[in-house]
Every structure is written in C-alpha cells, then in structure tokens.
Short mmCIF file of C-alpha atoms and ligand atoms in Angstrom, two decimals:
data_model
loop_
_atom_site.label_atom_id
_atom_site.label_comp_id
_atom_site.label_asym_id
_atom_site.label_seq_id
_atom_site.Cartn_x
_atom_site.Cartn_y
_atom_site.Cartn_z
CA MET A 1 -45.98 13.96 -28.61
CA HIS A 2 -44.37 13.01 -31.96
CA ASP A 3 -45.48 15.92 -34.10
CA GLY A 4 -42.90 14.76 -36.73
CA HIS A 5 -40.76 17.57 -36.15
CA HIS A 6 -40.11 17.26 -32.51
CA ILE A 7 -37.15 15.05 -31.90
CA SER A 8 -37.25 13.24 -28.03
CA ALA A 9 -34.82 10.31 -26.81
CA LEU A 10 -38.10 8.86 -26.23
CA THR A 11 -39.85 8.51 -29.51
CA VAL A 12 -38.40 6.25 -32.04
CA ASN A 13 -38.06 7.83 -35.23
CA PRO A 14 -38.27 6.73 -39.02
CA GLY A 15 -34.68 5.93 -39.76
CA VAL A 16 -33.03 6.73 -42.93
CA ALA A 17 -30.72 4.00 -45.06
CA GLN A 18 -27.10 4.72 -44.58
CA PRO A 19 -24.03 3.51 -46.49
CA PRO A 20 -21.69 1.29 -44.52
CA THR A 21 -19.33 3.48 -43.07
CA VAL A 22 -17.41 0.78 -42.84
CA ASP A 23 -15.41 -0.68 -45.29
CA ASN A 24 -16.23 -4.23 -44.61
CA ALA A 25 -13.24 -5.89 -46.85
CA ALA A 26 -10.81 -3.83 -44.47
CA LEU A 27 -12.64 -4.89 -40.97
CA GLN A 28 -12.31 -7.80 -41.84
CA ARG A 29 -8.54 -7.97 -42.91
CA PHE A 30 -7.77 -5.49 -40.13
CA LEU A 31 -9.52 -7.99 -38.03
CA SER A 32 -7.61 -11.37 -39.43
CA ARG A 33 -4.61 -9.43 -39.24
CA LYS A 34 -5.17 -8.69 -35.01
CA ARG A 35 -6.03 -11.92 -34.84
CA LYS A 36 -2.61 -13.42 -36.38
CA ALA A 37 -0.29 -14.53 -33.54
CA LEU A 38 2.89 -13.08 -33.56
CA SER A 39 6.25 -16.08 -32.51
CA ARG A 40 7.89 -15.97 -29.13
CA ASP A 41 10.84 -14.15 -31.57
CA GLU A 42 8.71 -11.44 -33.08
CA TYR A 43 7.03 -10.68 -29.23
CA VAL A 44 10.07 -10.61 -27.59
CA GLU A 45 11.77 -8.77 -30.75
CA GLY A 46 9.08 -5.57 -30.72
CA ILE A 47 9.92 -5.63 -26.99
CA LEU A 48 13.02 -4.70 -27.46
CA GLN A 49 12.59 -2.46 -29.74
CA GLY A 50 10.32 -0.50 -28.09
CA ASN A 51 7.55 -1.15 -29.29
CA ARG A 52 4.12 0.00 -27.16
CA THR A 53 1.66 -2.08 -29.75
CA ILE A 54 3.79 -5.54 -29.20
CA LEU A 55 4.48 -4.76 -25.51
CA SER A 56 0.88 -4.48 -24.72
CA GLN A 57 -0.02 -7.07 -26.60
CA ALA A 58 2.81 -8.94 -24.66
CA ILE A 59 1.32 -8.18 -21.18
CA THR A 60 -2.27 -9.91 -21.76
CA ILE A 61 -0.24 -12.54 -23.02
CA VAL A 62 0.81 -12.59 -19.72
CA GLU A 63 -2.12 -11.60 -18.05
CA SER A 64 -4.21 -14.25 -19.73
CA SER A 65 -4.87 -17.41 -18.46
CA LEU A 66 -5.99 -19.44 -21.09
CA PRO A 67 -4.21 -22.72 -21.59
CA GLU A 68 -2.80 -21.82 -25.25
CA HIS A 69 -1.14 -18.60 -23.53
CA ILE A 70 0.66 -19.56 -20.62
CA GLN A 71 3.89 -21.31 -21.85
CA MET A 72 3.85 -18.31 -24.01
CA ALA A 73 4.14 -16.08 -21.73
CA GLN A 74 6.53 -17.93 -19.82
CA ASP A 75 8.68 -17.92 -23.07
CA ILE A 76 8.11 -14.20 -23.49
CA VAL A 77 9.31 -13.49 -19.62
CA GLU A 78 12.23 -15.60 -20.10
CA SER A 79 13.40 -13.80 -22.92
CA CYS A 80 13.09 -10.40 -21.72
CA LEU A 81 14.61 -11.44 -18.02
CA PRO A 82 17.96 -11.01 -19.25
CA TYR A 83 17.06 -6.95 -20.30
CA SER A 84 15.29 -6.30 -17.20
CA GLY A 85 16.01 -4.50 -14.01
CA LYS A 86 17.29 -1.97 -14.90
CA SER A 87 14.31 0.76 -13.72
CA ILE A 88 13.89 2.28 -10.39
CA ARG A 89 10.31 0.26 -9.28
CA ILE A 90 8.61 2.67 -7.01
CA GLY A 91 5.22 1.12 -5.01
CA ILE A 92 2.62 4.13 -4.13
CA THR A 93 -0.42 3.30 -1.76
CA GLY A 94 -2.73 5.64 -0.09
CA VAL A 95 -6.40 5.64 0.29
CA PRO A 96 -8.89 6.22 -2.13
CA GLY A 97 -9.14 9.70 -2.84
CA SER A 98 -5.76 10.75 -0.91
CA GLY A 99 -4.88 11.67 -4.85
CA LYS A 100 -2.80 9.22 -6.15
CA SER A 101 -3.00 9.41 -9.89
CA THR A 102 -3.16 12.95 -9.93
CA PHE A 103 0.00 12.68 -8.00
CA VAL A 104 1.58 9.78 -10.26
CA GLU A 105 0.41 12.02 -13.02
CA ALA A 106 2.48 15.03 -11.75
CA ILE A 107 5.42 13.20 -10.82
CA GLY A 108 5.25 11.43 -14.39
CA LYS A 109 5.25 14.06 -16.70
CA TYR A 110 8.07 15.67 -14.57
CA LEU A 111 10.24 12.50 -14.74
CA THR A 112 9.42 12.58 -18.75
CA SER A 113 10.48 15.71 -19.14
CA LYS A 114 13.40 15.15 -17.69
CA GLY A 115 13.84 12.50 -19.89
CA HIS A 116 13.26 9.52 -18.51
CA LYS A 117 10.46 6.67 -19.68
CA LEU A 118 8.53 5.49 -16.85
CA ALA A 119 5.61 2.45 -16.65
CA VAL A 120 2.71 2.99 -14.63
CA LEU A 121 1.15 -0.80 -13.37
CA ALA A 122 -1.98 -1.29 -10.90
CA ILE A 123 -2.36 -3.77 -8.55
CA ASP A 124 -6.47 -3.85 -7.41
CA PRO A 125 -7.47 -6.98 -6.64
CA SER A 126 -11.41 -5.24 -6.05
CA SER A 127 -11.68 -5.43 -9.51
CA GLU A 128 -12.27 -8.48 -10.10
CA ARG A 129 -14.89 -8.62 -7.03
CA SER A 130 -16.76 -5.80 -7.69
CA LYS A 131 -16.16 -5.33 -11.57
CA GLY A 132 -15.68 -2.18 -10.19
CA SER A 133 -11.80 -0.81 -9.87
CA ILE A 134 -10.64 1.03 -7.27
CA LEU A 135 -8.46 2.77 -8.95
CA GLY A 136 -10.79 3.67 -11.57
CA ASP A 137 -9.66 3.71 -14.90
CA LYS A 138 -6.44 5.75 -15.66
CA THR A 139 -7.81 7.75 -18.68
CA ARG A 140 -7.70 10.38 -15.41
CA MET A 141 -4.19 10.85 -16.56
CA GLU A 142 -5.13 12.11 -19.38
CA ASP A 143 -1.90 14.47 -19.83
CA LEU A 144 0.48 11.15 -19.11
CA SER A 145 -1.61 9.24 -21.23
CA ALA A 146 -0.63 10.99 -24.57
CA ASP A 147 2.86 11.32 -23.89
CA ARG A 148 4.96 9.39 -25.81
CA ASN A 149 7.68 8.23 -22.85
CA ALA A 150 4.78 7.17 -20.58
CA PHE A 151 3.13 3.74 -20.45
CA ILE A 152 0.24 3.12 -18.31
CA ARG A 153 -1.57 0.01 -17.52
CA PRO A 154 -4.12 -0.51 -15.82
CA SER A 155 -4.35 -4.00 -12.97
CA PRO A 156 -4.51 -7.15 -14.35
CA SER A 157 -8.29 -8.15 -12.95
CA SER A 158 -9.00 -12.00 -12.14
CA GLY A 159 -8.01 -14.04 -10.54
CA SER A 160 -6.43 -14.16 -7.00
CA LEU A 161 -4.19 -11.57 -5.30
CA GLY A 162 -1.53 -13.75 -5.78
CA GLY A 163 -2.13 -14.54 -9.33
CA VAL A 164 -2.77 -10.66 -10.02
CA ALA A 165 0.28 -9.65 -8.77
CA ARG A 166 2.38 -11.98 -10.39
CA LYS A 167 1.23 -10.82 -13.57
CA THR A 168 2.48 -7.57 -12.44
CA ARG A 169 5.50 -8.44 -11.44
CA GLU A 170 6.31 -10.12 -14.47
CA THR A 171 4.64 -7.17 -16.68
CA ILE A 172 7.51 -5.19 -14.66
CA PHE A 173 10.11 -7.25 -16.67
CA LEU A 174 8.18 -6.61 -19.92
CA CYS A 175 8.13 -2.87 -19.59
CA GLU A 176 11.98 -2.83 -18.55
CA ALA A 177 13.27 -5.05 -21.22
CA ALA A 178 11.42 -2.40 -23.62
CA GLY A 179 13.33 0.78 -22.06
CA PHE A 180 10.99 1.95 -19.28
CA ASP A 181 13.89 3.03 -17.03
CA VAL A 182 11.23 4.08 -13.64
CA THR A 183 8.25 1.75 -12.83
CA PHE A 184 5.60 3.30 -10.51
CA ILE A 185 2.80 -0.27 -8.92
CA GLU A 186 0.31 2.00 -7.43
CA THR A 187 -2.52 0.19 -5.34
CA VAL A 188 -4.92 1.20 -2.98
CA GLY A 189 -3.81 1.21 0.78
CA VAL A 190 -7.21 -0.23 2.23
CA GLY A 191 -5.37 -4.53 2.05
CA GLN A 192 -3.21 -6.84 1.60
CA SER A 193 -2.23 -5.58 -1.70
CA GLU A 194 0.14 -3.32 -0.10
CA THR A 195 2.64 -6.26 1.01
CA ALA A 196 2.37 -7.69 -2.78
CA VAL A 197 3.61 -4.37 -3.84
CA HIS A 198 6.21 -4.10 -1.41
CA SER A 199 7.80 -7.17 -2.39
CA MET A 200 7.76 -6.20 -6.11
CA THR A 201 9.27 -2.79 -5.80
CA ASP A 202 11.93 -0.68 -4.71
CA PHE A 203 11.11 2.14 -2.85
CA PHE A 204 7.52 2.39 -1.28
CA LEU A 205 5.70 5.29 -1.37
CA LEU A 206 2.76 6.10 1.03
CA ILE A 207 0.18 9.24 0.40
CA GLN A 208 -1.51 10.17 3.09
CA ILE A 209 -3.83 13.87 3.20
CA ALA A 210 -3.97 16.37 6.33
CA GLY A 211 -7.15 17.35 8.38
CA ALA A 212 -9.27 13.81 8.20
CA GLY A 213 -9.90 13.89 11.45
CA ASP A 214 -7.50 10.46 12.30
CA GLU A 215 -4.05 11.00 11.04
CA LEU A 216 -3.89 7.72 10.34
CA GLN A 217 -6.80 7.68 8.00
CA GLY A 218 -7.41 3.87 8.29
CA ILE A 219 -4.08 2.93 7.24
CA LYS A 220 -2.59 -0.02 9.47
CA ARG A 221 0.28 0.55 11.17
CA GLY A 222 2.38 -2.25 9.34
CA ILE A 223 1.88 -0.16 5.62
CA MET A 224 3.05 2.98 7.43
CA GLU A 225 6.63 0.64 8.39
CA MET A 226 6.55 -0.64 5.29
CA ALA A 227 6.97 3.48 3.84
CA ASP A 228 10.03 4.99 2.77
CA LEU A 229 8.55 7.79 2.29
CA ILE A 230 4.93 9.47 3.33
CA THR A 231 4.57 12.59 1.37
CA VAL A 232 1.32 14.64 2.69
CA ASN A 233 -0.29 15.24 -0.49
CA LYS A 234 -2.96 18.41 -0.76
CA ALA A 235 -0.52 21.13 0.67
CA ASP A 236 -2.10 23.89 -1.51
CA GLY A 237 -4.22 26.90 -0.70
CA GLY A 238 -5.73 26.94 3.03
CA ASN A 239 -4.43 23.24 3.65
CA LEU A 240 -0.80 24.11 3.85
CA GLU A 241 -0.40 24.65 6.75
CA LYS A 242 -2.39 21.65 7.94
CA ALA A 243 -0.37 19.30 5.63
CA GLN A 244 2.78 20.86 7.56
CA LEU A 245 1.12 19.76 10.61
CA ALA A 246 0.49 16.64 10.09
CA GLN A 247 4.16 16.10 8.13
CA ALA A 248 5.85 16.58 11.35
CA GLN A 249 3.48 14.04 13.05
CA TYR A 250 4.06 11.54 10.59
CA GLN A 251 8.27 12.31 10.88
CA ASN A 252 7.39 11.69 14.57
CA ALA A 253 5.87 8.38 14.41
CA LEU A 254 8.20 7.50 12.16
CA TYR A 255 11.18 7.61 14.27
CA LEU A 256 9.07 5.42 16.57
CA PHE A 257 9.33 2.36 14.07
CA PRO A 258 12.08 -0.05 14.18
CA LYS A 259 15.14 1.03 11.92
CA PRO A 260 14.70 -0.85 8.22
CA ALA A 261 16.91 -2.90 7.12
CA SER A 262 18.05 -0.76 4.28
CA GLY A 263 20.26 2.02 6.21
CA TRP A 264 17.50 4.28 4.96
CA LYS A 265 16.21 6.73 6.77
CA PRO A 266 11.76 6.77 6.05
CA GLN A 267 10.71 10.38 5.81
CA ALA A 268 7.67 12.33 5.56
CA THR A 269 7.25 15.69 3.30
CA ILE A 270 4.86 17.78 2.00
CA CYS A 271 3.63 18.37 -1.85
CA SER A 272 0.68 19.21 -3.66
CA ALA A 273 0.02 17.33 -7.47
CA ILE A 274 -2.36 20.20 -8.35
CA THR A 275 -0.07 22.79 -7.61
CA ARG A 276 3.11 20.54 -7.79
CA LEU A 277 4.64 21.79 -5.11
CA GLY A 278 7.15 19.54 -3.92
CA ILE A 279 7.49 16.91 -6.53
CA ASP A 280 10.99 17.49 -7.95
CA THR A 281 11.77 16.77 -3.45
CA ILE A 282 9.92 13.58 -3.52
CA TRP A 283 12.26 12.38 -6.46
CA ASP A 284 15.53 13.50 -4.91
CA ILE A 285 14.50 11.18 -2.11
CA VAL A 286 14.36 8.31 -4.43
CA GLN A 287 17.43 9.25 -6.39
CA GLN A 288 19.05 10.13 -2.34
CA TYR A 289 17.02 6.30 -1.82
CA GLU A 290 18.49 4.43 -4.59
CA HIS A 291 22.41 5.86 -4.15
CA LEU A 292 22.25 4.72 -0.59
CA THR A 293 20.69 1.52 -1.13
CA LYS A 294 22.88 0.64 -4.64
CA ASN A 295 26.03 1.68 -2.54
CA ASN A 296 25.13 -0.05 0.73
CA GLY A 297 24.30 -3.47 -0.76
CA TYR A 298 20.38 -3.57 -0.28
CA PHE A 299 18.95 -2.91 -3.15
CA ASP A 300 20.42 -6.03 -5.06
CA LYS A 301 19.77 -8.12 -1.74
CA ARG A 302 16.50 -7.02 -1.54
CA ARG A 303 15.74 -7.96 -4.92
CA ARG A 304 17.36 -11.10 -4.52
CA GLN A 305 14.94 -12.35 -2.02
CA GLN A 306 11.91 -10.92 -3.77
CA ALA A 307 13.26 -13.54 -6.56
CA LYS A 308 13.15 -16.00 -3.62
CA TYR A 309 9.74 -15.19 -2.18
CA TRP A 310 8.33 -14.83 -5.35
CA MET A 311 10.04 -18.74 -6.62
CA ASN A 312 8.02 -19.87 -3.25
CA GLU A 313 5.06 -17.76 -4.17
CA THR A 314 4.34 -19.36 -7.16
CA ILE A 315 4.90 -23.02 -6.04
CA ASN A 316 2.66 -22.12 -3.10
CA ASN A 317 0.06 -20.45 -5.90
CA SER A 318 0.65 -23.42 -7.84
CA LEU A 319 -0.26 -26.31 -5.26
CA ILE A 320 -3.46 -23.97 -4.16
CA ASP A 321 -4.94 -24.43 -7.45
CA HIS A 322 -3.81 -27.81 -8.46
CA PHE A 323 -5.37 -28.97 -4.85
CA TYR A 324 -8.69 -26.95 -5.78
CA ASN A 325 -9.05 -27.62 -9.00
CA ASN A 326 -9.29 -31.19 -8.82
CA PRO A 327 -12.33 -33.30 -9.10
CA GLU A 328 -12.47 -35.32 -5.67
CA THR A 329 -11.84 -32.18 -3.65
CA GLU A 330 -14.12 -30.25 -5.98
CA LYS A 331 -16.79 -32.90 -4.88
CA LEU A 332 -16.03 -33.45 -1.52
CA LEU A 333 -15.05 -30.15 0.10
CA PRO A 334 -19.06 -28.76 0.31
CA GLU A 335 -19.66 -31.64 1.94
CA TYR A 336 -17.00 -31.00 4.91
CA GLU A 337 -17.27 -27.11 4.81
CA LYS A 338 -20.55 -28.52 5.80
CA MET A 339 -19.97 -31.25 8.44
CA VAL A 340 -17.48 -28.71 9.97
CA THR A 341 -19.91 -25.55 10.43
CA GLU A 342 -22.80 -28.47 11.76
CA ASP A 343 -19.75 -29.19 14.52
CA LYS A 344 -19.98 -33.19 13.21
CA ILE A 345 -15.81 -33.42 12.30
CA SER A 346 -13.39 -31.14 13.53
CA SER A 347 -11.38 -28.48 11.29
CA PHE A 348 -8.51 -30.28 10.78
CA ALA A 349 -9.77 -33.65 10.38
CA ALA A 350 -11.93 -32.86 7.29
CA ALA A 351 -8.53 -30.56 6.04
CA ARG A 352 -7.01 -34.63 6.41
CA VAL A 353 -9.42 -36.15 4.73
CA LEU A 354 -9.38 -33.69 1.70
CA LEU A 355 -5.73 -33.55 1.55
CA ASN A 356 -5.47 -37.53 2.09
CA ASN A 357 -7.78 -38.08 -0.91
CA TYR A 358 -6.35 -34.94 -2.89
CA PHE A 359 -2.33 -36.88 -2.62
CA ASN A 360 -4.53 -40.66 -3.43
CA SER A 361 -6.08 -39.44 -6.52
CA GLN A 362 -2.48 -38.32 -7.46
CA HIS A 363 -0.74 -41.52 -6.26
CA ASP A 364 -3.45 -43.57 -8.45
CA LYS A 365 -2.94 -40.92 -11.50
CA SER A 366 1.52 -41.47 -11.68
CA GLN A 367 0.79 -44.90 -10.87
CA ASN A 368 -1.59 -44.89 -14.01
CA GLU A 369 1.30 -43.15 -16.15
CA PHE A 370 3.62 -45.26 -14.49
CA ALA A 371 1.50 -48.27 -16.16
CA CYS A 372 0.57 -46.92 -19.70
CA SER A 373 4.09 -45.89 -20.09
CA GLN A 374 5.68 -48.90 -19.91
CA HIS A 375 2.99 -50.92 -22.37
P1 GDP B 1 -6.65 8.63 -6.13
O1 GDP B 1 -8.60 7.77 -5.56
O2 GDP B 1 -6.18 8.35 -4.50
O3 GDP B 1 -6.27 8.69 -7.43
O4 GDP B 1 -7.35 10.20 -5.65
P2 GDP B 1 -7.09 10.86 -7.79
O5 GDP B 1 -6.11 11.61 -7.77
O6 GDP B 1 -8.59 10.56 -8.34
O7 GDP B 1 -7.62 12.57 -6.59
C1 GDP B 1 -8.45 12.18 -5.81
C2 GDP B 1 -9.44 13.93 -5.74
O8 GDP B 1 -8.70 14.97 -4.95
C3 GDP B 1 -9.11 15.05 -6.97
O9 GDP B 1 -10.58 15.28 -7.32
C4 GDP B 1 -8.23 15.16 -7.39
O10 GDP B 1 -8.80 16.51 -8.34
C5 GDP B 1 -8.02 16.09 -6.04
N1 GDP B 1 -6.20 16.22 -5.70
C6 GDP B 1 -5.63 15.42 -5.97
N2 GDP B 1 -4.38 15.10 -5.52
C7 GDP B 1 -4.26 16.81 -4.85
C8 GDP B 1 -3.89 17.70 -4.59
O11 GDP B 1 -2.70 18.77 -4.37
N3 GDP B 1 -4.53 19.30 -4.45
C9 GDP B 1 -5.50 19.03 -3.99
N4 GDP B 1 -6.42 20.33 -3.90
N5 GDP B 1 -6.50 18.31 -4.47
C10 GDP B 1 -5.88 17.74 -5.06
#
C-alpha cells in the first residue's frame, strides 16, 4: 500500500524536479572530442609513448569490422611491427573454474612488483555465440586492473575464431610496441581456441585442479601435449596433498608424450593462486624455458613459423569470407544445402557447382573491370 511515506520499488513516487547533473555543453564538447579520429601517426606515437588510452582506441580499431577501420588498423599494426616482438608471450588455458583469472592476477601482481609491465588478453570465441563470455569480465582481476603496469583487455567478440585470434595477435604487437614485456593470452580449455593461442605464444601453460575425479578433466590429450608446463592450482588447505598427487600423475603422463621440438622437457608443478604458493617457481620455469629456447634457436624459429602460419590463415579466412559473402553463393547455398540433405545431389557435386558459380562470377567481374578500363 502506498501511504505517502512508505517508499517501495513497486510504487511510483511523485518526482521532484532536479537540476541537471551534467553540464550539457561540456558533455557535447567531450563527445565531439571523443569522436575526433586520430591520424595514423598520432595513434602510433601514442602507442610508442605507452599511452594506454590511445592503445585502447587503437585496439578497438583493430577489432572493428567497419570498412573505414580496416585500412587504418593495418597501417597502425604495420607501423608498430618494428617495435614489437619483445615480450614473452604466454598462453594460459584450463577449464572454467580452474582459477585462470585468479592465477593471472597472482602472477601479474608478482611480475609488476618485480618491475615488469604486462598485458593480459583473452581469446574467447564463446562470447559472440552465447552473448556471454566463458572467461567472464575481467573486473574479477580487481587488483591487477588498478595496477598502472598491467593492461587488461577482454576478448574481441565479433566473428569467427580465426578472426578473433588474428585480432588478438595484432593486439599483442600493439601492446609490445607500447612497452609491455610480458603478455598473457588466456583461453578456455574446452575447444579449438587453444590451438589458436598456441599459434601465437612462446610458452603454453595448462592450469588443472586436483580431485575432480578424472584427472584429465575434459582436457583433451592434444592440449596436454601442447603444454610446456602443467600447474595444479588450488594447492592449499586440505587440498595440498591431492594436488601433489595429481602433480606426480601429470608429470608421469608428460614423460609419455613425444619429446617436443623445443628441446624443453614439459614439467608439472603445484600452485595456489590464493596463497601464492609456487607462483615464483612458475615464473622461474618460464624464464628457464626462454633461456633454453633462445639459446638453441627454437624461440625465433617458432615465431617465424607462426608468422607463416598467420599469413596462410589470413589468406584462408579472406577467401572463405569472400566466397560466403558473394551474392551468387548467398542465393544458391540454401538451395544446395537442402538438396544435399535430401540426397538429391552429392556433397562434392554441390560444392563444385557452388565453387564454379563463384569463380565464374569473379571471372565476369574481372572481365567487366577490364572492359571499363579500356574505355
Ligand atoms: P577461471 O574460470 O578459470 O578464470 O577461475 P577463477 O579464477 O574465476 O576461479 C574460480 C574459483 O576458484 C573462484 O571462486 C576462485 O576464488 C577459486 N580459486 C582460484 N584459485 C584458487 C586457489 O589457488 N585456491 C583456492 N582455494 N581457490 C581458488
């Protein structure tokens, strides 16, 4: 009941006119300033000076799919490339709840206290599909977010895994040009995204927890095989012994895998992101790995292989996009999908028709362009 005194969220109380809380003219000035696009040189200069606001804006352009941003993104990335490459890039994976965010916060604070500057990025293709990110928003890393020497950026959310991964890789270059010397790229241990993270990092860390019954916890063998280090997190309180046992099991499992091309022997450790046990040991291991692979040439070799891989990936993705966005393909694809599912045509024959149509339309287009240029 509304008795005039009782205030409830369910009743509408008469409002009292309030003076505007925002100076409208100032707001407009702020918005128009925000809208003013910077030039390529202004972006690059800002990034090289370590200006976080400009770095964030440049990353937004790299993540954008707007046609007017694509060239600018490429220009910024190309200009930053000569200043990039100097961070150690660490991929982190583990099932949701294994403690990735808590771990990154723990090791992040440890590293900034030692004078490092770190960037934390993520690849989470689920964020587009489900409109909700498995990795969650990184406001959970409260301490680290407030740290001037840490830069946290959630996963780009638009497009295919390949597209999201490419944007993240370009973001690594920008962060490195801005002076970050350690980069973490986090992903969830449930799908294809580990391969993408592996293809852009120097070191791959798998976070596991003990006592979840099956020690493999849904982590595929292929992901374990990619790991340079497995750490059993939550080794605290009554869980410490179980964690040590799991560590021994993982270490044994790692011995059974083929020896990696890096010459490195993958290891298993325990840690607690809460008590911070083992965090320093993990950083020591990362440094040992870096030392070994820089000396035996593997570090550079792998980065060169990754550059080649990403060139091919970019070509593949561009061709796929071009094919599926072709008006002829868009028109014919549903018809042929229906015929294939109804067994009226084989998959191969249908694919050939669609591809031929696409190639012919490209051929006609180039003929027309040639004809126009002759006039
Ligand atoms: P993520 O989904 O992998 O990013 O996992 P979170 O970092 O969000 O952690 C999931 C839960 O595990 C949270 O409730 C954390 O507080 C808890 N957690 C993370 N690390 C530890 C740890 O080292 N020890 C204990 N006891 N709990 C932890």
